[in-house]
Amino acid sequence: MIISLTGFMGSGKSSVGAALSALLNFRFIDLDDYVQKREGQSIAQMFSLGQECFREAESRCLREILAEEDQDTVLALGGGTVAYGQNLPAVLSLTRCVYLQASIDVIKRRLSSSATLRPLYDPETVEELYKSRLKYYAQAEFTIDTDNLTPAHTANLIAELVTGKHTD
């Protein structure tokens, strides 16, 4: 089984994914990290060649991971993964997809204190980008509002939703 986590940058996909994989004893893949290792370039370097360069590499890597559906995996998608090409239909058909919903105010607060470089983060346009992606995220099988939850609590909720078993 593959459990995929989708949501906007700063919604907690990587931290929740790590907690969830430890809880369920699944392997954890952060798609952004996977793409960087596979391509031998940072996301910023790929974006410098154009967003399309990164999105194509991301889609190739996503297909590789989804082809290994026999391995129990928690997959933290990139914030824009489901908004590109045929990624969303693939994710919805081959994974248990969970949307980690966070309000724009919480996202702005998280991103302003984050040391992670995010090529598409611009405080002036982040709200517009956020709104443009909501229609993709909303198609996930499950939605969890993460505004007031720790990664561990969120991971417990996801484990219960996906497995139907109480984890505490």
Short mmCIF file of N, CA and C in Angstrom, two decimals:
data_model
loop_
_atom_site.label_atom_id
_atom_site.label_comp_id
_atom_site.label_asym_id
_atom_site.label_seq_id
_atom_site.Cartn_x
_atom_site.Cartn_y
_atom_site.Cartn_z
N MET A 1 0.84 -1.18 0.00
CA MET A 1 0.00 0.00 0.00
C MET A 1 0.88 1.24 0.00
N ILE A 2 0.48 2.23 -0.78
CA ILE A 2 1.14 3.52 -0.77
C ILE A 2 0.16 4.54 -0.22
N ILE A 3 0.58 5.26 0.80
CA ILE A 3 -0.19 6.37 1.34
C ILE A 3 0.51 7.63 0.88
N SER A 4 -0.18 8.44 0.10
CA SER A 4 0.42 9.68 -0.38
C SER A 4 -0.13 10.86 0.41
N LEU A 5 0.73 11.83 0.66
CA LEU A 5 0.35 13.04 1.36
C LEU A 5 0.49 14.20 0.39
N THR A 6 -0.61 14.92 0.21
CA THR A 6 -0.60 16.08 -0.67
C THR A 6 -0.99 17.30 0.13
N GLY A 7 -0.71 18.46 -0.40
CA GLY A 7 -1.03 19.72 0.26
C GLY A 7 -0.03 20.78 -0.15
N PHE A 8 -0.32 21.99 0.21
CA PHE A 8 0.52 23.12 -0.16
C PHE A 8 1.84 23.07 0.61
N MET A 9 2.84 23.76 0.09
CA MET A 9 4.11 23.85 0.80
C MET A 9 3.83 24.37 2.22
N GLY A 10 4.51 23.76 3.18
CA GLY A 10 4.33 24.17 4.57
C GLY A 10 3.16 23.51 5.28
N SER A 11 2.47 22.59 4.60
CA SER A 11 1.32 21.95 5.24
C SER A 11 1.73 20.79 6.16
N GLY A 12 2.98 20.36 6.07
CA GLY A 12 3.48 19.33 6.97
C GLY A 12 3.70 17.97 6.33
N LYS A 13 3.72 17.90 5.01
CA LYS A 13 3.83 16.61 4.33
C LYS A 13 5.08 15.83 4.74
N SER A 14 6.22 16.49 4.78
CA SER A 14 7.47 15.79 5.11
C SER A 14 7.52 15.36 6.57
N SER A 15 7.16 16.24 7.49
CA SER A 15 7.23 15.89 8.91
C SER A 15 6.16 14.86 9.27
N VAL A 16 4.96 15.00 8.75
CA VAL A 16 3.91 14.02 9.00
C VAL A 16 4.27 12.69 8.34
N GLY A 17 4.81 12.76 7.14
CA GLY A 17 5.20 11.54 6.43
C GLY A 17 6.23 10.73 7.20
N ALA A 18 7.22 11.40 7.76
CA ALA A 18 8.24 10.70 8.54
C ALA A 18 7.61 10.06 9.78
N ALA A 19 6.73 10.79 10.45
CA ALA A 19 6.06 10.25 11.64
C ALA A 19 5.15 9.08 11.29
N LEU A 20 4.42 9.21 10.20
CA LEU A 20 3.49 8.16 9.78
C LEU A 20 4.24 6.88 9.38
N SER A 21 5.33 7.05 8.66
CA SER A 21 6.09 5.86 8.23
C SER A 21 6.67 5.13 9.43
N ALA A 22 7.12 5.87 10.44
CA ALA A 22 7.64 5.23 11.65
C ALA A 22 6.51 4.51 12.39
N LEU A 23 5.36 5.12 12.46
CA LEU A 23 4.20 4.55 13.15
C LEU A 23 3.74 3.24 12.50
N LEU A 24 3.71 3.22 11.18
CA LEU A 24 3.21 2.05 10.44
C LEU A 24 4.30 1.08 10.02
N ASN A 25 5.56 1.47 10.27
CA ASN A 25 6.71 0.68 9.82
C ASN A 25 6.71 0.53 8.29
N PHE A 26 6.43 1.63 7.59
CA PHE A 26 6.48 1.73 6.14
C PHE A 26 7.76 2.48 5.76
N ARG A 27 8.24 2.27 4.55
CA ARG A 27 9.34 3.11 4.08
C ARG A 27 8.78 4.51 3.83
N PHE A 28 9.64 5.52 3.92
CA PHE A 28 9.22 6.90 3.69
C PHE A 28 10.00 7.47 2.52
N ILE A 29 9.27 8.08 1.59
CA ILE A 29 9.90 8.77 0.47
C ILE A 29 9.35 10.19 0.41
N ASP A 30 10.25 11.14 0.45
CA ASP A 30 9.89 12.54 0.19
C ASP A 30 10.19 12.75 -1.29
N LEU A 31 9.16 13.02 -2.08
CA LEU A 31 9.33 13.09 -3.53
C LEU A 31 10.35 14.15 -3.94
N ASP A 32 10.37 15.28 -3.27
CA ASP A 32 11.36 16.32 -3.60
C ASP A 32 12.78 15.80 -3.42
N ASP A 33 13.03 15.10 -2.31
CA ASP A 33 14.36 14.54 -2.07
C ASP A 33 14.71 13.48 -3.12
N TYR A 34 13.73 12.64 -3.43
CA TYR A 34 13.91 11.57 -4.42
C TYR A 34 14.29 12.16 -5.78
N VAL A 35 13.59 13.21 -6.20
CA VAL A 35 13.86 13.86 -7.49
C VAL A 35 15.28 14.43 -7.50
N GLN A 36 15.66 15.10 -6.43
CA GLN A 36 17.00 15.70 -6.37
C GLN A 36 18.09 14.64 -6.46
N LYS A 37 17.91 13.52 -5.76
CA LYS A 37 18.90 12.45 -5.82
C LYS A 37 18.95 11.82 -7.21
N ARG A 38 17.78 11.56 -7.78
CA ARG A 38 17.69 10.91 -9.09
C ARG A 38 18.28 11.80 -10.19
N GLU A 39 18.02 13.09 -10.11
CA GLU A 39 18.47 14.03 -11.16
C GLU A 39 19.87 14.59 -10.91
N GLY A 40 20.36 14.45 -9.68
CA GLY A 40 21.68 14.99 -9.35
C GLY A 40 21.73 16.50 -9.34
N GLN A 41 20.60 17.12 -9.10
CA GLN A 41 20.51 18.58 -9.05
C GLN A 41 19.53 18.98 -7.94
N SER A 42 19.72 20.19 -7.43
CA SER A 42 18.77 20.71 -6.46
C SER A 42 17.50 21.15 -7.20
N ILE A 43 16.44 21.29 -6.44
CA ILE A 43 15.19 21.78 -7.04
C ILE A 43 15.41 23.17 -7.61
N ALA A 44 16.15 24.00 -6.91
CA ALA A 44 16.43 25.36 -7.40
C ALA A 44 17.17 25.31 -8.74
N GLN A 45 18.12 24.39 -8.87
CA GLN A 45 18.85 24.26 -10.14
C GLN A 45 17.91 23.85 -11.27
N MET A 46 17.01 22.90 -10.97
CA MET A 46 16.06 22.48 -12.01
C MET A 46 15.10 23.60 -12.36
N PHE A 47 14.65 24.34 -11.36
CA PHE A 47 13.75 25.47 -11.61
C PHE A 47 14.45 26.56 -12.43
N SER A 48 15.76 26.69 -12.26
CA SER A 48 16.49 27.71 -13.03
C SER A 48 16.46 27.39 -14.53
N LEU A 49 16.21 26.13 -14.86
CA LEU A 49 16.07 25.71 -16.26
C LEU A 49 14.62 25.81 -16.72
N GLY A 50 13.74 26.19 -15.80
CA GLY A 50 12.32 26.32 -16.09
C GLY A 50 11.53 25.34 -15.24
N GLN A 51 10.37 25.77 -14.79
CA GLN A 51 9.54 24.92 -13.94
C GLN A 51 9.19 23.61 -14.64
N GLU A 52 9.03 23.66 -15.95
CA GLU A 52 8.67 22.46 -16.72
C GLU A 52 9.75 21.38 -16.57
N CYS A 53 11.01 21.78 -16.53
CA CYS A 53 12.12 20.84 -16.35
C CYS A 53 11.94 20.07 -15.05
N PHE A 54 11.65 20.79 -13.98
CA PHE A 54 11.44 20.14 -12.69
C PHE A 54 10.19 19.26 -12.72
N ARG A 55 9.09 19.77 -13.25
CA ARG A 55 7.83 19.01 -13.24
C ARG A 55 7.93 17.71 -14.03
N GLU A 56 8.67 17.73 -15.13
CA GLU A 56 8.85 16.50 -15.90
C GLU A 56 9.66 15.47 -15.13
N ALA A 57 10.72 15.93 -14.48
CA ALA A 57 11.54 15.03 -13.66
C ALA A 57 10.71 14.50 -12.49
N GLU A 58 9.92 15.35 -11.88
CA GLU A 58 9.06 14.95 -10.77
C GLU A 58 8.06 13.88 -11.21
N SER A 59 7.46 14.06 -12.38
CA SER A 59 6.49 13.09 -12.89
C SER A 59 7.14 11.75 -13.19
N ARG A 60 8.34 11.76 -13.76
CA ARG A 60 9.08 10.51 -14.02
C ARG A 60 9.35 9.77 -12.72
N CYS A 61 9.81 10.50 -11.73
CA CYS A 61 10.12 9.89 -10.44
C CYS A 61 8.86 9.38 -9.75
N LEU A 62 7.78 10.12 -9.85
CA LEU A 62 6.51 9.67 -9.27
C LEU A 62 6.08 8.35 -9.89
N ARG A 63 6.18 8.24 -11.21
CA ARG A 63 5.80 6.98 -11.88
C ARG A 63 6.67 5.82 -11.42
N GLU A 64 7.96 6.07 -11.20
CA GLU A 64 8.85 5.02 -10.69
C GLU A 64 8.37 4.52 -9.33
N ILE A 65 8.07 5.44 -8.45
CA ILE A 65 7.65 5.07 -7.09
C ILE A 65 6.31 4.35 -7.13
N LEU A 66 5.37 4.85 -7.92
CA LEU A 66 4.04 4.23 -7.99
C LEU A 66 4.10 2.83 -8.59
N ALA A 67 5.10 2.58 -9.41
CA ALA A 67 5.26 1.24 -10.00
C ALA A 67 5.66 0.21 -8.94
N GLU A 68 6.13 0.67 -7.80
CA GLU A 68 6.53 -0.23 -6.70
C GLU A 68 5.41 -0.34 -5.68
N GLU A 69 4.17 -0.42 -6.14
CA GLU A 69 3.02 -0.38 -5.25
C GLU A 69 2.95 -1.57 -4.29
N ASP A 70 3.76 -2.59 -4.52
CA ASP A 70 3.77 -3.74 -3.62
C ASP A 70 4.56 -3.47 -2.34
N GLN A 71 5.27 -2.34 -2.29
CA GLN A 71 6.02 -1.98 -1.09
C GLN A 71 5.20 -0.99 -0.28
N ASP A 72 5.06 -1.26 1.03
CA ASP A 72 4.35 -0.33 1.90
C ASP A 72 5.16 0.95 2.03
N THR A 73 4.55 2.05 1.61
CA THR A 73 5.26 3.32 1.49
C THR A 73 4.39 4.48 1.92
N VAL A 74 5.01 5.43 2.59
CA VAL A 74 4.40 6.75 2.80
C VAL A 74 5.16 7.68 1.87
N LEU A 75 4.42 8.36 1.01
CA LEU A 75 5.00 9.23 -0.01
C LEU A 75 4.54 10.67 0.19
N ALA A 76 5.48 11.53 0.54
CA ALA A 76 5.19 12.96 0.67
C ALA A 76 5.39 13.59 -0.71
N LEU A 77 4.29 14.01 -1.31
CA LEU A 77 4.35 14.64 -2.63
C LEU A 77 4.83 16.08 -2.51
N GLY A 78 5.28 16.63 -3.63
CA GLY A 78 5.60 18.05 -3.66
C GLY A 78 4.30 18.85 -3.68
N GLY A 79 4.36 20.09 -3.30
CA GLY A 79 3.17 20.93 -3.23
C GLY A 79 2.44 21.08 -4.55
N GLY A 80 3.16 20.99 -5.67
CA GLY A 80 2.53 21.16 -6.97
C GLY A 80 2.39 19.87 -7.77
N THR A 81 2.78 18.76 -7.18
CA THR A 81 2.78 17.48 -7.91
C THR A 81 1.42 17.17 -8.52
N VAL A 82 0.36 17.27 -7.73
CA VAL A 82 -0.97 16.86 -8.21
C VAL A 82 -1.57 17.85 -9.21
N ALA A 83 -0.96 19.01 -9.36
CA ALA A 83 -1.48 20.02 -10.29
C ALA A 83 -0.83 19.92 -11.67
N TYR A 84 0.02 18.92 -11.88
CA TYR A 84 0.76 18.82 -13.14
C TYR A 84 0.41 17.54 -13.89
N GLY A 85 0.15 17.68 -15.17
CA GLY A 85 -0.02 16.55 -16.08
C GLY A 85 -1.02 15.52 -15.60
N GLN A 86 -0.63 14.25 -15.69
CA GLN A 86 -1.48 13.14 -15.28
C GLN A 86 -1.13 12.62 -13.88
N ASN A 87 -0.45 13.45 -13.10
CA ASN A 87 -0.05 13.01 -11.76
C ASN A 87 -1.23 12.75 -10.84
N LEU A 88 -2.22 13.64 -10.86
CA LEU A 88 -3.35 13.47 -9.95
C LEU A 88 -4.11 12.17 -10.21
N PRO A 89 -4.51 11.86 -11.45
CA PRO A 89 -5.20 10.58 -11.67
C PRO A 89 -4.37 9.38 -11.23
N ALA A 90 -3.06 9.42 -11.45
CA ALA A 90 -2.19 8.32 -11.04
C ALA A 90 -2.16 8.19 -9.52
N VAL A 91 -2.02 9.31 -8.84
CA VAL A 91 -1.99 9.30 -7.37
C VAL A 91 -3.32 8.79 -6.81
N LEU A 92 -4.42 9.26 -7.37
CA LEU A 92 -5.73 8.85 -6.86
C LEU A 92 -6.03 7.38 -7.11
N SER A 93 -5.53 6.85 -8.21
CA SER A 93 -5.84 5.45 -8.53
C SER A 93 -4.88 4.45 -7.88
N LEU A 94 -3.66 4.89 -7.54
CA LEU A 94 -2.66 3.94 -7.04
C LEU A 94 -2.25 4.14 -5.58
N THR A 95 -2.81 5.15 -4.93
CA THR A 95 -2.46 5.41 -3.53
C THR A 95 -3.71 5.72 -2.71
N ARG A 96 -3.54 5.70 -1.40
CA ARG A 96 -4.54 6.23 -0.49
C ARG A 96 -4.07 7.67 -0.24
N CYS A 97 -4.73 8.62 -0.86
CA CYS A 97 -4.26 10.00 -0.86
C CYS A 97 -4.90 10.81 0.27
N VAL A 98 -4.05 11.49 1.04
CA VAL A 98 -4.50 12.31 2.15
C VAL A 98 -4.06 13.75 1.91
N TYR A 99 -5.03 14.65 1.94
CA TYR A 99 -4.75 16.08 1.79
C TYR A 99 -4.52 16.67 3.18
N LEU A 100 -3.33 17.19 3.41
CA LEU A 100 -3.02 17.89 4.65
C LEU A 100 -3.37 19.36 4.43
N GLN A 101 -4.53 19.72 4.92
CA GLN A 101 -5.06 21.06 4.71
C GLN A 101 -4.54 21.98 5.80
N ALA A 102 -4.06 23.12 5.39
CA ALA A 102 -3.63 24.16 6.33
C ALA A 102 -4.10 25.50 5.78
N SER A 103 -4.48 26.38 6.67
CA SER A 103 -4.94 27.71 6.24
C SER A 103 -3.76 28.51 5.70
N ILE A 104 -4.06 29.47 4.87
CA ILE A 104 -2.99 30.29 4.28
C ILE A 104 -2.22 31.05 5.36
N ASP A 105 -2.90 31.47 6.42
CA ASP A 105 -2.20 32.17 7.50
C ASP A 105 -1.19 31.27 8.20
N VAL A 106 -1.57 30.03 8.46
CA VAL A 106 -0.66 29.08 9.10
C VAL A 106 0.49 28.76 8.16
N ILE A 107 0.18 28.58 6.89
CA ILE A 107 1.24 28.29 5.91
C ILE A 107 2.24 29.45 5.84
N LYS A 108 1.75 30.66 5.78
CA LYS A 108 2.66 31.82 5.74
C LYS A 108 3.55 31.85 6.98
N ARG A 109 2.97 31.58 8.14
CA ARG A 109 3.74 31.58 9.38
C ARG A 109 4.80 30.48 9.35
N ARG A 110 4.41 29.28 8.92
CA ARG A 110 5.37 28.17 8.85
C ARG A 110 6.49 28.46 7.86
N LEU A 111 6.13 29.00 6.70
CA LEU A 111 7.13 29.25 5.66
C LEU A 111 8.07 30.38 6.05
N SER A 112 7.57 31.38 6.76
CA SER A 112 8.43 32.50 7.14
C SER A 112 9.49 32.07 8.15
N SER A 113 9.23 30.99 8.89
CA SER A 113 10.21 30.52 9.87
C SER A 113 11.00 29.30 9.37
N SER A 114 10.75 28.89 8.13
CA SER A 114 11.42 27.72 7.57
C SER A 114 12.74 28.10 6.91
N ALA A 115 13.72 27.24 7.09
CA ALA A 115 15.03 27.46 6.45
C ALA A 115 15.08 26.84 5.06
N THR A 116 14.05 26.09 4.69
CA THR A 116 14.02 25.40 3.40
C THR A 116 13.81 26.39 2.26
N LEU A 117 14.64 26.29 1.23
CA LEU A 117 14.49 27.13 0.05
C LEU A 117 13.35 26.59 -0.81
N ARG A 118 12.39 27.45 -1.12
CA ARG A 118 11.23 27.03 -1.92
C ARG A 118 11.14 27.98 -3.12
N PRO A 119 11.48 27.47 -4.29
CA PRO A 119 11.54 28.32 -5.48
C PRO A 119 10.25 29.06 -5.82
N LEU A 120 9.10 28.50 -5.48
CA LEU A 120 7.83 29.16 -5.83
C LEU A 120 7.27 30.02 -4.70
N TYR A 121 7.99 30.10 -3.57
CA TYR A 121 7.47 30.90 -2.47
C TYR A 121 7.81 32.37 -2.66
N ASP A 122 6.77 33.15 -2.81
CA ASP A 122 6.87 34.60 -2.89
C ASP A 122 5.73 35.14 -2.03
N PRO A 123 6.05 35.86 -0.94
CA PRO A 123 5.00 36.34 -0.04
C PRO A 123 3.91 37.15 -0.77
N GLU A 124 4.26 37.76 -1.89
CA GLU A 124 3.31 38.58 -2.63
C GLU A 124 2.30 37.76 -3.43
N THR A 125 2.71 36.57 -3.87
CA THR A 125 1.84 35.77 -4.75
C THR A 125 1.45 34.41 -4.18
N VAL A 126 1.90 34.11 -2.95
CA VAL A 126 1.67 32.78 -2.39
C VAL A 126 0.18 32.47 -2.24
N GLU A 127 -0.62 33.46 -1.90
CA GLU A 127 -2.05 33.21 -1.70
C GLU A 127 -2.73 32.84 -3.02
N GLU A 128 -2.34 33.48 -4.10
CA GLU A 128 -2.90 33.16 -5.42
C GLU A 128 -2.52 31.73 -5.84
N LEU A 129 -1.26 31.35 -5.62
CA LEU A 129 -0.81 30.00 -5.94
C LEU A 129 -1.57 28.97 -5.08
N TYR A 130 -1.72 29.27 -3.81
CA TYR A 130 -2.47 28.41 -2.88
C TYR A 130 -3.89 28.17 -3.39
N LYS A 131 -4.58 29.22 -3.72
CA LYS A 131 -5.97 29.10 -4.19
C LYS A 131 -6.05 28.32 -5.50
N SER A 132 -5.06 28.48 -6.37
CA SER A 132 -5.09 27.78 -7.67
C SER A 132 -4.93 26.27 -7.52
N ARG A 133 -4.38 25.82 -6.41
CA ARG A 133 -4.14 24.38 -6.22
C ARG A 133 -5.22 23.69 -5.40
N LEU A 134 -6.08 24.43 -4.76
CA LEU A 134 -7.08 23.83 -3.87
C LEU A 134 -7.97 22.81 -4.58
N LYS A 135 -8.32 23.07 -5.83
CA LYS A 135 -9.21 22.14 -6.56
C LYS A 135 -8.56 20.78 -6.77
N TYR A 136 -7.23 20.74 -6.83
CA TYR A 136 -6.52 19.47 -6.99
C TYR A 136 -6.46 18.73 -5.65
N TYR A 137 -6.08 19.47 -4.61
CA TYR A 137 -5.97 18.86 -3.29
C TYR A 137 -7.31 18.30 -2.82
N ALA A 138 -8.38 19.00 -3.13
CA ALA A 138 -9.72 18.62 -2.66
C ALA A 138 -10.17 17.26 -3.19
N GLN A 139 -9.50 16.72 -4.19
CA GLN A 139 -9.89 15.44 -4.76
C GLN A 139 -9.29 14.24 -4.00
N ALA A 140 -8.49 14.52 -3.00
CA ALA A 140 -7.90 13.44 -2.20
C ALA A 140 -8.99 12.63 -1.51
N GLU A 141 -8.67 11.39 -1.22
CA GLU A 141 -9.62 10.49 -0.56
C GLU A 141 -9.96 10.98 0.86
N PHE A 142 -8.96 11.51 1.56
CA PHE A 142 -9.13 12.00 2.92
C PHE A 142 -8.58 13.42 3.03
N THR A 143 -9.15 14.21 3.95
CA THR A 143 -8.65 15.55 4.25
C THR A 143 -8.50 15.69 5.75
N ILE A 144 -7.36 16.20 6.17
CA ILE A 144 -7.12 16.48 7.58
C ILE A 144 -6.63 17.92 7.72
N ASP A 145 -7.31 18.68 8.56
CA ASP A 145 -6.91 20.06 8.85
C ASP A 145 -5.75 20.00 9.84
N THR A 146 -4.59 20.46 9.43
CA THR A 146 -3.38 20.36 10.26
C THR A 146 -3.06 21.63 11.03
N ASP A 147 -3.90 22.65 10.94
CA ASP A 147 -3.56 23.93 11.56
C ASP A 147 -3.17 23.81 13.03
N ASN A 148 -3.88 23.01 13.79
CA ASN A 148 -3.65 22.92 15.24
C ASN A 148 -3.19 21.55 15.69
N LEU A 149 -2.60 20.78 14.77
CA LEU A 149 -2.16 19.42 15.09
C LEU A 149 -0.65 19.29 14.98
N THR A 150 -0.08 18.46 15.83
CA THR A 150 1.34 18.14 15.70
C THR A 150 1.49 17.10 14.60
N PRO A 151 2.68 16.95 14.06
CA PRO A 151 2.89 15.88 13.07
C PRO A 151 2.52 14.50 13.62
N ALA A 152 2.84 14.22 14.88
CA ALA A 152 2.53 12.91 15.46
C ALA A 152 1.02 12.69 15.55
N HIS A 153 0.28 13.70 15.97
CA HIS A 153 -1.18 13.57 16.06
C HIS A 153 -1.78 13.37 14.66
N THR A 154 -1.29 14.13 13.71
CA THR A 154 -1.76 14.00 12.33
C THR A 154 -1.48 12.59 11.80
N ALA A 155 -0.28 12.09 12.08
CA ALA A 155 0.09 10.73 11.65
C ALA A 155 -0.85 9.70 12.26
N ASN A 156 -1.19 9.84 13.52
CA ASN A 156 -2.12 8.92 14.17
C ASN A 156 -3.49 8.95 13.51
N LEU A 157 -3.97 10.14 13.19
CA LEU A 157 -5.27 10.27 12.52
C LEU A 157 -5.25 9.59 11.16
N ILE A 158 -4.19 9.80 10.41
CA ILE A 158 -4.08 9.19 9.08
C ILE A 158 -4.04 7.67 9.20
N ALA A 159 -3.26 7.17 10.13
CA ALA A 159 -3.16 5.72 10.32
C ALA A 159 -4.54 5.13 10.62
N GLU A 160 -5.31 5.81 11.46
CA GLU A 160 -6.66 5.34 11.78
C GLU A 160 -7.57 5.38 10.55
N LEU A 161 -7.51 6.47 9.79
CA LEU A 161 -8.35 6.59 8.60
C LEU A 161 -8.03 5.52 7.57
N VAL A 162 -6.76 5.32 7.31
CA VAL A 162 -6.34 4.43 6.24
C VAL A 162 -6.44 2.96 6.62
N THR A 163 -6.07 2.64 7.87
CA THR A 163 -6.07 1.23 8.28
C THR A 163 -7.36 0.83 9.00
N GLY A 164 -8.09 1.83 9.51
CA GLY A 164 -9.29 1.54 10.27
C GLY A 164 -9.01 1.07 11.68
N LYS A 165 -7.74 1.14 12.10
CA LYS A 165 -7.35 0.69 13.44
C LYS A 165 -6.89 1.87 14.28
N HIS A 166 -7.27 1.86 15.53
CA HIS A 166 -6.83 2.88 16.48
C HIS A 166 -5.37 2.64 16.81
N THR A 167 -4.54 3.70 16.76
CA THR A 167 -3.09 3.53 16.92
C THR A 167 -2.56 3.87 18.30
N ASP A 168 -3.34 4.47 19.16
CA ASP A 168 -2.82 4.85 20.50
C ASP A 168 -2.90 3.71 21.47
#
